[in-house]
Short mmCIF file of C-alpha atoms and ligand atoms in Angstrom, two decimals:
data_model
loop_
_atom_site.label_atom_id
_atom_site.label_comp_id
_atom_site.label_asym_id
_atom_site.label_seq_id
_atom_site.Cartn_x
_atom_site.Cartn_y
_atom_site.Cartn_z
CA UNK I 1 0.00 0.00 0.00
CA UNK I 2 2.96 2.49 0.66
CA UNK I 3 3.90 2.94 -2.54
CA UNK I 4 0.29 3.86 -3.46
CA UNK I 5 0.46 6.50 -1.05
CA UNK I 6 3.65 7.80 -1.99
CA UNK I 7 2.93 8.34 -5.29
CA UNK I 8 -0.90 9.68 -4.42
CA UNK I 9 1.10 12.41 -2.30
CA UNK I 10 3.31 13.22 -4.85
CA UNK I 11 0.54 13.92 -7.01
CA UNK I 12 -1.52 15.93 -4.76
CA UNK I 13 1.53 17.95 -4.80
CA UNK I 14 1.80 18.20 -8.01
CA UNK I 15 -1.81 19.54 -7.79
CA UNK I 16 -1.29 22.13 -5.58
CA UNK I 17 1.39 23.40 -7.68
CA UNK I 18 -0.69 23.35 -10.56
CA UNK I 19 -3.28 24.83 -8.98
CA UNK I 20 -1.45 27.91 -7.17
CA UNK I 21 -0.23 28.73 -10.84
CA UNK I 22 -3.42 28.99 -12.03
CA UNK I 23 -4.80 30.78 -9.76
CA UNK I 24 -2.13 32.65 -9.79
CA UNK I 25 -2.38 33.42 -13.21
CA UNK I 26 -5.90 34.73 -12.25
CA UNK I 27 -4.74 36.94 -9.67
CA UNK I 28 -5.18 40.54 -10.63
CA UNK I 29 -1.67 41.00 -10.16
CA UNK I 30 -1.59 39.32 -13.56
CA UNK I 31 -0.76 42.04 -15.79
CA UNK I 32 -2.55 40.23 -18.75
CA UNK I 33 -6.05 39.72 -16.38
CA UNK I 34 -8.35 41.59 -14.99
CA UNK I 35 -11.17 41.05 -12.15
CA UNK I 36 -14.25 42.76 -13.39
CA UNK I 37 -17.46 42.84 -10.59
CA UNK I 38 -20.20 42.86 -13.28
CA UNK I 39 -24.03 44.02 -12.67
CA UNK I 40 -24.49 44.70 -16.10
CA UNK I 41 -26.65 41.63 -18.18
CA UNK I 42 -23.83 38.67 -18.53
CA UNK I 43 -24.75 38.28 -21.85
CA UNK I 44 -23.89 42.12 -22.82
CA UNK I 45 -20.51 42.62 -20.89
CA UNK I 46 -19.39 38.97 -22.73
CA UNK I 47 -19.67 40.66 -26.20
CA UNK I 48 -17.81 43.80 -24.80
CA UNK I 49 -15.15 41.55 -23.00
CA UNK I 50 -15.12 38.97 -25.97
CA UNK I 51 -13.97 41.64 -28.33
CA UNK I 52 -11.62 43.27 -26.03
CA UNK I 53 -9.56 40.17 -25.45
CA UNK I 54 -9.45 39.23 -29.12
CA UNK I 55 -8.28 42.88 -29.61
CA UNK I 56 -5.67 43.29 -26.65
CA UNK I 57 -4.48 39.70 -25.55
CA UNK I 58 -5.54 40.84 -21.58
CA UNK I 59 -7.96 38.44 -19.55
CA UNK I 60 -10.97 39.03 -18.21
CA UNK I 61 -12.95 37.16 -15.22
CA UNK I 62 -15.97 38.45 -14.93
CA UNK I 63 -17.64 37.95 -11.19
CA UNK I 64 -21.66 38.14 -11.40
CA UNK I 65 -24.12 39.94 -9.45
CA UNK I 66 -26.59 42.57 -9.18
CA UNK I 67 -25.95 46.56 -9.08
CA UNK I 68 -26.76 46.95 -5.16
CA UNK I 69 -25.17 43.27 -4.05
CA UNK I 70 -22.21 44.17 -5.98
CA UNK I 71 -22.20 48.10 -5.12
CA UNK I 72 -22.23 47.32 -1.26
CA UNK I 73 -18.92 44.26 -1.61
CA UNK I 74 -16.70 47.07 -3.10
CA UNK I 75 -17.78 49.31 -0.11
CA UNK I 76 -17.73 46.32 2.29
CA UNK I 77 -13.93 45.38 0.73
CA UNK I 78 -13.11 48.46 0.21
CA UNK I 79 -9.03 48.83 -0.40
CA UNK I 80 -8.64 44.83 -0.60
CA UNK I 81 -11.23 44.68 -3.05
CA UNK I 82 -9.74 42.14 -5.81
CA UNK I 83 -11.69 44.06 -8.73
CA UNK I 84 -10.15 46.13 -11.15
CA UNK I 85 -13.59 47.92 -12.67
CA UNK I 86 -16.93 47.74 -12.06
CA UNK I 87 -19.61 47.78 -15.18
CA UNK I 88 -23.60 48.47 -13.61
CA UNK I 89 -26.69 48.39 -15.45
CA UNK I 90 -27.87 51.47 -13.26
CA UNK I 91 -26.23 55.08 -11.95
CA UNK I 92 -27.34 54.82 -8.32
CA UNK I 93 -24.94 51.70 -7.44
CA UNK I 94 -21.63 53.93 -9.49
CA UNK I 95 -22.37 56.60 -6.97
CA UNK I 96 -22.66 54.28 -3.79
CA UNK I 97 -18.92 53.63 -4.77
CA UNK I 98 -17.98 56.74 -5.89
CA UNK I 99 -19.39 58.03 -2.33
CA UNK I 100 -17.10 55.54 -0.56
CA UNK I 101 -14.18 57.18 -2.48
CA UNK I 102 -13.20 54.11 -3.99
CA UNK I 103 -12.80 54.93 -7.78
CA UNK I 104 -9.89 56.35 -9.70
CA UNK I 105 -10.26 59.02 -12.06
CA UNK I 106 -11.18 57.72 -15.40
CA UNK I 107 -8.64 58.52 -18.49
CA UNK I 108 -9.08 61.77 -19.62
CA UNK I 109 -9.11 60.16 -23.43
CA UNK I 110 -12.52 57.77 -22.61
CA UNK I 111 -14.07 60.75 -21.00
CA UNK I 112 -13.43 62.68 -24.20
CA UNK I 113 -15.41 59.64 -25.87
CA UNK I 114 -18.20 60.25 -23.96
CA UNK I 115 -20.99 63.07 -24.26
CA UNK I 116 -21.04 64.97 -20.86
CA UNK I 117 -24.89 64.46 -20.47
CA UNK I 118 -24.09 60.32 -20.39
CA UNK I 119 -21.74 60.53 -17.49
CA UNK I 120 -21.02 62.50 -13.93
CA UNK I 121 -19.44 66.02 -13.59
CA UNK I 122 -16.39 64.35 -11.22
CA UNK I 123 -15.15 61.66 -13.93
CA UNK I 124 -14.89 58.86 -11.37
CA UNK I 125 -16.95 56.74 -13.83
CA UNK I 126 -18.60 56.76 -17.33
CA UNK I 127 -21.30 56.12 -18.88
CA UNK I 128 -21.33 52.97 -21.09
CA UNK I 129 -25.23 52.21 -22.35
CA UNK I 130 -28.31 53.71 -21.87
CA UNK I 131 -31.97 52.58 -21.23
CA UNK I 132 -35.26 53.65 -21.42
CA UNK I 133 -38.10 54.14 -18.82
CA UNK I 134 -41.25 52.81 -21.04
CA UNK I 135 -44.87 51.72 -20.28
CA UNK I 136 -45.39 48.57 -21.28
CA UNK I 137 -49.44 48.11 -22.08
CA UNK I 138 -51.72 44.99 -23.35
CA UNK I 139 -53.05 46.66 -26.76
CA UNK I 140 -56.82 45.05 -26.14
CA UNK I 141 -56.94 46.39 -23.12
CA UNK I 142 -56.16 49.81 -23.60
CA UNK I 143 -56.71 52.12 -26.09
CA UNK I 144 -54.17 54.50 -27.06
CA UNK I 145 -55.97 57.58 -26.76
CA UNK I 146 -56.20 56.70 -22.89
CA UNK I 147 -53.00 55.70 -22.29
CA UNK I 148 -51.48 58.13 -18.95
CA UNK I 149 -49.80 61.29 -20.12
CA UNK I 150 -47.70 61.07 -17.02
CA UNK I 151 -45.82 58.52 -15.09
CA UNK I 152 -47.36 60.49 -11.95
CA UNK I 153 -50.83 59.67 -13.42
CA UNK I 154 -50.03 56.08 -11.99
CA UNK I 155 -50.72 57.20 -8.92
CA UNK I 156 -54.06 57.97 -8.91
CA UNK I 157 -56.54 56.10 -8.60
CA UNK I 158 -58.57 55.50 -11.57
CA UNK I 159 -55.17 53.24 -12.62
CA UNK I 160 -55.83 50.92 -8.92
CA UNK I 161 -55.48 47.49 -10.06
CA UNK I 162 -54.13 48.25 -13.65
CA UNK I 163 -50.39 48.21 -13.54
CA UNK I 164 -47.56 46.73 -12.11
CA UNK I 165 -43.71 47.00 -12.17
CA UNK I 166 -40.38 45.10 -10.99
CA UNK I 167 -40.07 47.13 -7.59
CA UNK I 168 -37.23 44.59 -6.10
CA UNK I 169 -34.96 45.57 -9.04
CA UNK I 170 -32.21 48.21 -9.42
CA UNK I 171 -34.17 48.90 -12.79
CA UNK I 172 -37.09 50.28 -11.51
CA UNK I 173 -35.06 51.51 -8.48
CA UNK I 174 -33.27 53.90 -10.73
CA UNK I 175 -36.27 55.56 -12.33
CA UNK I 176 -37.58 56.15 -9.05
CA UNK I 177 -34.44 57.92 -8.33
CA UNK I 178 -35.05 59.91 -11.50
CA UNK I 179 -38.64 60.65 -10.13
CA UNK I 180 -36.83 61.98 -6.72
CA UNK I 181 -34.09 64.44 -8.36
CA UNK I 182 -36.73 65.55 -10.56
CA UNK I 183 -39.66 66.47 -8.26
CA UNK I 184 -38.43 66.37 -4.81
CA UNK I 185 -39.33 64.06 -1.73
CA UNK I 186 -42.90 65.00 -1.14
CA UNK I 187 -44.26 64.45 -4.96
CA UNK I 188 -42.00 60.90 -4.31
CA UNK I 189 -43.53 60.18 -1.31
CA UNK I 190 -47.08 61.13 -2.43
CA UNK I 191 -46.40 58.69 -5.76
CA UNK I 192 -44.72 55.52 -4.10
CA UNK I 193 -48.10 55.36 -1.90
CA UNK I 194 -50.16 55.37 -5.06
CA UNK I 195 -48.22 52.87 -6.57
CA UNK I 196 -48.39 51.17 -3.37
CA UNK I 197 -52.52 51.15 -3.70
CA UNK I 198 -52.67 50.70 -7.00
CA UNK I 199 -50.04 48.41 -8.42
CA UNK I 200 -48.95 44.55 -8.27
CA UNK I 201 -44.88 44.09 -7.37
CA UNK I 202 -43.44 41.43 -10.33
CA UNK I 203 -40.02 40.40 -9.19
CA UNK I 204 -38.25 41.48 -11.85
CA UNK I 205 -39.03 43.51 -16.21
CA UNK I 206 -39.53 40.56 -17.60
CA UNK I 207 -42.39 38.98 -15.49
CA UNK I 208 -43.80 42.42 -15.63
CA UNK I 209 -44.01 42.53 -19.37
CA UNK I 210 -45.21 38.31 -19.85
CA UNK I 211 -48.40 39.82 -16.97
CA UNK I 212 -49.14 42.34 -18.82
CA UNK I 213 -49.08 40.67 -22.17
CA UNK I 214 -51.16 37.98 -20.40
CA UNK I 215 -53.67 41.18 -20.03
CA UNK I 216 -53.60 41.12 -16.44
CA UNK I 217 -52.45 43.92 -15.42
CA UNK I 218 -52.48 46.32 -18.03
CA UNK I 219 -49.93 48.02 -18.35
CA UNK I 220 -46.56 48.04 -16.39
CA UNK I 221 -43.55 50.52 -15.82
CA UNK I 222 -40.25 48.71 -17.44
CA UNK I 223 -36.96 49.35 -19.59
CA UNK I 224 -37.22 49.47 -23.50
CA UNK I 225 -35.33 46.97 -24.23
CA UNK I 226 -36.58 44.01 -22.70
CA UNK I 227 -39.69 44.41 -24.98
CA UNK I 228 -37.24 45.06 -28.35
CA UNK I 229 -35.20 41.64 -27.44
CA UNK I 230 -38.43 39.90 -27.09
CA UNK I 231 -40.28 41.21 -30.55
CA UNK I 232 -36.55 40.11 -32.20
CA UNK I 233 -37.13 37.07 -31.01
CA UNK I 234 -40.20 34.50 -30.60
CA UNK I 235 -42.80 37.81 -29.15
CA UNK I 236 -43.44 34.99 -26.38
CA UNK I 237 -43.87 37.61 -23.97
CA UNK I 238 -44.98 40.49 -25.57
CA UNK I 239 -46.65 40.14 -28.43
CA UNK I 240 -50.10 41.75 -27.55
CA UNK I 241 -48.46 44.28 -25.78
CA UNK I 242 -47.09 47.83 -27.02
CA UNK I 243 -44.66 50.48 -25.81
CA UNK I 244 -46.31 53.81 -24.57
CA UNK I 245 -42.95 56.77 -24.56
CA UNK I 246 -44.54 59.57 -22.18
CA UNK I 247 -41.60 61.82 -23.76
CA UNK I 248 -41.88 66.06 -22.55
CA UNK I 249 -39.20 65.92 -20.22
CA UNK I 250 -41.68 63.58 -18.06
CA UNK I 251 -39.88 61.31 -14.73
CA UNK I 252 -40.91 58.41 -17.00
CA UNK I 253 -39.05 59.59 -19.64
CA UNK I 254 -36.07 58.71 -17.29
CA UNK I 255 -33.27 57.45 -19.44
CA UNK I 256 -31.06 55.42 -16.64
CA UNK I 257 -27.16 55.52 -17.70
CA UNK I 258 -25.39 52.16 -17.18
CA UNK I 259 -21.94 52.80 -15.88
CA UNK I 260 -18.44 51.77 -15.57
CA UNK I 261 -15.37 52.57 -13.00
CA UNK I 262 -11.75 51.62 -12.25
CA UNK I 263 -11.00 50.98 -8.49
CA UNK I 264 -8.78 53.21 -6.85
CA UNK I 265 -7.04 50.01 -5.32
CA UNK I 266 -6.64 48.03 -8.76
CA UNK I 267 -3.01 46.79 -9.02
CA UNK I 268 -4.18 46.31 -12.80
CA UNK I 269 -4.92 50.48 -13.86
CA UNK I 270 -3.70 50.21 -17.09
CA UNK I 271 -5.37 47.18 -18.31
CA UNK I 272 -8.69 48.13 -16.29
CA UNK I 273 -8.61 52.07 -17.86
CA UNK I 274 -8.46 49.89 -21.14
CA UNK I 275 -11.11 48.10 -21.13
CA UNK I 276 -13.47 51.18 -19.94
CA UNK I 277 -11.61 52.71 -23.08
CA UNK I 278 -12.42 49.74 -24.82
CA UNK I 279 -15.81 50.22 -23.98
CA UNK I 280 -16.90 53.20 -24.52
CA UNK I 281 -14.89 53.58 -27.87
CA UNK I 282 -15.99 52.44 -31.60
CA UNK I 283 -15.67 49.01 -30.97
CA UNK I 284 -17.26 48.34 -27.67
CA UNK I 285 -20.54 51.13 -28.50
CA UNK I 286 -20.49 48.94 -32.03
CA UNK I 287 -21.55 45.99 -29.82
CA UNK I 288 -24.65 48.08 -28.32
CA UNK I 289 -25.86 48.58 -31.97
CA UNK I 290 -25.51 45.06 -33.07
CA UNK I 291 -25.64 42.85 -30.81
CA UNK I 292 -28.51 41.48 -28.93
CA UNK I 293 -28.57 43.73 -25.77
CA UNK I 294 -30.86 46.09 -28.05
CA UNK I 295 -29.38 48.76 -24.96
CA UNK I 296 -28.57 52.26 -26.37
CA UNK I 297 -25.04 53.59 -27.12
CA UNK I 298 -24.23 56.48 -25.54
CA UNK I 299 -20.33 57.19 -26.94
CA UNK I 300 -18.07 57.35 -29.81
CA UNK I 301 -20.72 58.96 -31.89
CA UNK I 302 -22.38 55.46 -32.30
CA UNK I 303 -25.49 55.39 -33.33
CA UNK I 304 -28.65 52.99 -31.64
CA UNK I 305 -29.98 49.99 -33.47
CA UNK I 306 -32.38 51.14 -36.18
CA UNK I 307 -35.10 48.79 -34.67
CA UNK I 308 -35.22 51.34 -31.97
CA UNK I 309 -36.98 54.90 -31.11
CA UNK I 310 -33.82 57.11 -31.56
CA UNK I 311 -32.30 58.63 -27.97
CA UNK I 312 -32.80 62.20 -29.14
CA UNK I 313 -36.75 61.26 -29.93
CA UNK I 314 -36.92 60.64 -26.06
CA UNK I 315 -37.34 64.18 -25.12
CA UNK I 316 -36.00 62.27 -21.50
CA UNK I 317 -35.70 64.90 -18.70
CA UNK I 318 -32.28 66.07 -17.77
CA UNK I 319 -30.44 64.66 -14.86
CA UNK I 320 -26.97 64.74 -13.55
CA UNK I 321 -26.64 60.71 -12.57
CA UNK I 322 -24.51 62.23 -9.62
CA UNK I 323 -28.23 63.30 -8.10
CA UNK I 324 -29.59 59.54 -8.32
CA UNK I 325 -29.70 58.57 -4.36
CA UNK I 326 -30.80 54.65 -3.55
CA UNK I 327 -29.97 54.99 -0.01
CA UNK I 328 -33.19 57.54 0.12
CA UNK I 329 -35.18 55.95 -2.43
CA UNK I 330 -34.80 52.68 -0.18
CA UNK I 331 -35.78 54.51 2.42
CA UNK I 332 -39.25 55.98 0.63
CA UNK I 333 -39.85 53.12 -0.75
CA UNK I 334 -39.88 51.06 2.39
CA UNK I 335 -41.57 53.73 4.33
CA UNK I 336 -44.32 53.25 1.52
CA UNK I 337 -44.40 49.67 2.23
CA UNK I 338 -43.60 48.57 -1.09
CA UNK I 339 -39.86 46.96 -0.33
FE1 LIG W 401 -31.96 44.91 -16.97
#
């Protein structure tokens, strides 16, 4: 039996040693790799990182969660966070880091690629995508001509019963955010309890949409482009619904900006400012117009996929994403009950 043994220990060592390379080569003190803490749809930052290591040879692990679950590790690791950048489908979780002084400044170059309305007034992150607030409604049950005129119509109460919306999510989160830097606390307040009376909580955009394509309810509060990927493919989910733009500078008009960061305490800068580069530049925006995220561009003079209502045509209010606050819209929205 010895000899067994002997020779099973010598190749559990050579295991470990194998193994401590590898992950050693996965370290982000790799100079070819990067750690990237990803909130934004898996399937969208693949394409981007996909590209980028055909194009540049570095690495990419991508580590999977949601905008606030990821948002509060970086605060919670703070300096001996192992991520390099941060990519979020939302603006609210950007500033929770950028509050916690954890980002670096972005290159001066991507910000140059980027329109100042699609990213904050400090430079600690960038925009990368954009998304639209839409109302999703069942075309037999409502007629056009009485579709709301305002998100804040939603709150009253001839719409009790009639709508719904994924009020878990960082999505919906973020327009509510909009909502609050746009009209104030008491106009939030006063809307989050109508909602609260009036609509049903779906745990997520596209449970919203299939319910409301079901005809039951109505109509629901969701991003544009979980409707677009649906009609591109089988219209399982949507295909008796339409897409109602309430436009004028309205809170649900709120175009949310997706965003992206470098960590102050990446030992990886160059590689991470790259990829943000990467990004936001031809190639990376490129991938928002043909690809299957059906998300908007919002850099390197890109423009949207045709399929979609052009961002100009939004008429979407204006909002510096450095105003979006989830702390307090947590806050309102649990004192409303609905969280
Ligand atoms: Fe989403």
């Amino acid at each position: 039996m010895k000899p067994v043994w002997t020779s099973m220990a010598t190749a559990m060592t050579v295991l470990a040693i194998v193994l401590g390379l590898t992950s050693c080569a996965n370290s982000s003190n790799d100079a070819n790799t990067i750690i990237v803490y990803n909130a934004q749809h898996e399937s969208l930052t693949r394409e981007w990182i996909d590209a980028f290591t055909a194009e540049t040879g570095i690495e990419v692990t991508l580590r999977q969660g949601s905008d606030t679950a990821l948002a509060n590790q970086l605060v919670a690791e703070g300096a001996a966070s192992p991520a390099d950048i941060f990519l979020t489908e939302n603006s609210p979780a950007m500033m929770l880091v950028e509050n916690a002084g954890l980002f670096a400044d972005v290159d001066p170059r991507t910000l140059d690629q980027v329109p100042t309305r699609f990213r904050p007034s400090t430079g600690k992150w960038t925009g990368i995508a954009a998304r639209s607030t839409v109302l999703v409604y069942n075309k037999s049950e409502i007629p056009a001509d009485q579709l709301p005129v305002s998100l804040l119509d939603l709150a009253q109460p001839q719409w009790k019963g009639r709508w719904g919306a994924g009020v878990s999510g960082a999505d919906f989160q973020a327009i509510v955010a909009g909502l609050l830097a746009l009209k104030g606390e008491e106009t939030t307040r006063a809307w989050l309890q109508g909602m609260k009376e009036n609509a049903t909580a779906f745990p997520n955009n596209v449970a919203t949409m299939k319910a409301v394509d079901s005809g039951s309810p109505e109509a629901g509060v969701i991003y544009h482009y979980y409707w677009y990927r649906d009609q591109a493919n089988t219209k399982e989910n949507s295909a008796d619904t339409a897409l109602h733009y309430f436009r004028n500078q309205d809170p649900g008009a709120f175009v949310s900006i997706s965003g992206g960061g470098v960590l102050a305490s990446s030992d990886n800068q160059p590689a991470a400012q790259k990829l943000l580069a990467f990004i936001t530049g031809m190639s990376g925006q490129t991938v928002l117009r043909d690809g299957s995220s059906m998300e908007y561009p919002v850099a390197s003079t890109v423009a949207a996929n045709p399929a979609l209502v052009p961002l100009a045509d939004l008429q979407a209010p204006a909002i510096d994403p450095s105003r979006l606050d989830s702390r307090k819209v947590t806050q309102l929205m649990t004192d409303a009950g609905l969280l």
